[in-house]
PDB file of C-alpha atoms in Angstrom:
ATOM      1  CA  MET A   1     -27.313   1.653  -7.894  1.00  0.00           C
ATOM      2  CA  PHE A   2     -24.769   0.916  -4.577  1.00  0.00           C
ATOM      3  CA  VAL A   3     -25.387   0.763  -0.961  1.00  0.00           C
ATOM      4  CA  TYR A   4     -22.502   1.545   1.403  1.00  0.00           C
ATOM      5  CA  GLU A   5     -22.195   0.155   4.308  1.00  0.00           C
ATOM      6  CA  LYS A   6     -19.402   0.878   6.724  1.00  0.00           C
ATOM      7  CA  LYS A   7     -18.490  -2.304   8.682  1.00  0.00           C
ATOM      8  CA  LEU A   8     -15.377  -4.225   8.874  1.00  0.00           C
ATOM      9  CA  GLN A   9     -15.287  -7.625   6.702  1.00  0.00           C
ATOM     10  CA  TYR A  10     -14.125  -9.253  10.001  1.00  0.00           C
ATOM     11  CA  PRO A  11     -15.218  -7.641  13.281  1.00  0.00           C
ATOM     12  CA  VAL A  12     -12.084  -6.328  15.616  1.00  0.00           C
ATOM     13  CA  LYS A  13     -12.386  -6.612  19.287  1.00  0.00           C
ATOM     14  CA  ILE A  14      -9.523  -4.570  20.907  1.00  0.00           C
ATOM     15  CA  LYS A  15      -8.984  -5.637  24.523  1.00  0.00           C
ATOM     16  CA  THR A  16      -6.129  -3.096  25.202  1.00  0.00           C
ATOM     17  CA  PRO A  17      -5.253  -0.610  23.151  1.00  0.00           C
ATOM     18  CA  ASN A  18      -1.363  -0.135  22.299  1.00  0.00           C
ATOM     19  CA  PRO A  19      -0.769   3.351  20.770  1.00  0.00           C
ATOM     20  CA  ARG A  20       3.148   2.715  20.578  1.00  0.00           C
ATOM     21  CA  LEU A  21       2.614  -0.683  18.326  1.00  0.00           C
ATOM     22  CA  ALA A  22      -0.004   1.466  16.637  1.00  0.00           C
ATOM     23  CA  SER A  23       2.487   3.889  15.341  1.00  0.00           C
ATOM     24  CA  VAL A  24       5.118   1.700  14.336  1.00  0.00           C
ATOM     25  CA  ILE A  25       2.634   0.026  11.897  1.00  0.00           C
ATOM     26  CA  ILE A  26       0.921   3.017  10.553  1.00  0.00           C
ATOM     27  CA  SER A  27       4.576   4.129   9.933  1.00  0.00           C
ATOM     28  CA  GLN A  28       5.473   1.108   8.000  1.00  0.00           C
ATOM     29  CA  TYR A  29       2.072   1.469   5.474  1.00  0.00           C
ATOM     30  CA  GLY A  30       2.228   5.421   5.405  1.00  0.00           C
ATOM     31  CA  GLY A  31       5.504   6.950   6.381  1.00  0.00           C
ATOM     32  CA  PRO A  32       8.380   7.859   4.157  1.00  0.00           C
ATOM     33  CA  ASP A  33      10.040   4.667   4.547  1.00  0.00           C
ATOM     34  CA  GLY A  34       6.720   2.602   4.433  1.00  0.00           C
ATOM     35  CA  GLU A  35       4.978   0.565   1.555  1.00  0.00           C
ATOM     36  CA  LEU A  36       3.127   3.110   0.337  1.00  0.00           C
ATOM     37  CA  GLY A  37       6.277   5.709  -0.178  1.00  0.00           C
ATOM     38  CA  ALA A  38       8.066   2.704  -1.767  1.00  0.00           C
ATOM     39  CA  SER A  39       5.322   2.245  -4.174  1.00  0.00           C
ATOM     40  CA  LEU A  40       4.972   5.302  -5.372  1.00  0.00           C
ATOM     41  CA  ARG A  41       8.797   5.875  -5.912  1.00  0.00           C
ATOM     42  CA  TYR A  42       8.563   2.633  -8.169  1.00  0.00           C
ATOM     43  CA  LEU A  43       5.503   4.256 -10.217  1.00  0.00           C
ATOM     44  CA  SER A  44       7.209   7.822 -10.668  1.00  0.00           C
ATOM     45  CA  GLN A  45      10.121   6.344 -11.865  1.00  0.00           C
ATOM     46  CA  ARG A  46       8.381   4.524 -14.742  1.00  0.00           C
ATOM     47  CA  TYR A  47       7.480   7.468 -16.240  1.00  0.00           C
ATOM     48  CA  SER A  48      11.105   8.386 -16.391  1.00  0.00           C
ATOM     49  CA  MET A  49      12.177   5.306 -17.779  1.00  0.00           C
ATOM     50  CA  PRO A  50      13.551   4.913 -21.856  1.00  0.00           C
ATOM     51  CA  TYR A  51      13.464   1.313 -21.886  1.00  0.00           C
ATOM     52  CA  ALA A  52       9.791  -0.268 -22.328  1.00  0.00           C
ATOM     53  CA  GLU A  53      10.694  -3.687 -20.699  1.00  0.00           C
ATOM     54  CA  LEU A  54      11.620  -1.783 -17.442  1.00  0.00           C
ATOM     55  CA  LYS A  55       8.544   0.538 -17.579  1.00  0.00           C
ATOM     56  CA  ALA A  56       6.622  -2.619 -17.297  1.00  0.00           C
ATOM     57  CA  LEU A  57       8.636  -4.188 -14.448  1.00  0.00           C
ATOM     58  CA  LEU A  58       8.828  -0.853 -12.390  1.00  0.00           C
ATOM     59  CA  THR A  59       4.336  -0.909 -13.138  1.00  0.00           C
ATOM     60  CA  ASP A  60       4.743  -4.129 -11.720  1.00  0.00           C
ATOM     61  CA  ILE A  61       6.354  -3.883  -8.393  1.00  0.00           C
ATOM     62  CA  GLY A  62       4.805  -0.255  -7.661  1.00  0.00           C
ATOM     63  CA  THR A  63       1.225  -1.961  -8.302  1.00  0.00           C
ATOM     64  CA  GLY A  64       2.026  -4.882  -6.699  1.00  0.00           C
ATOM     65  CA  GLY A  65       1.908  -7.170  -9.791  1.00  0.00           C
ATOM     66  CA  SER A  66       3.234 -10.012 -10.634  1.00  0.00           C
ATOM     67  CA  PHE A  67       6.456 -10.763  -9.372  1.00  0.00           C
TER      68      PHE A  67
END
């Protein structure tokens, strides 16, 4: 059994919202050229890689594993 509490680990108080900066930050995380897109490209390339050593490397890069 678990308890779900929807709260932040560290409270954040935003005094003046900046939509332009928020747009830039969110595009870097979830946009086509962002971190998530790059990670998914590495992981999808892993499945077509014929060499086991390079499969492991692509998996490590895509999941943020050891470098």
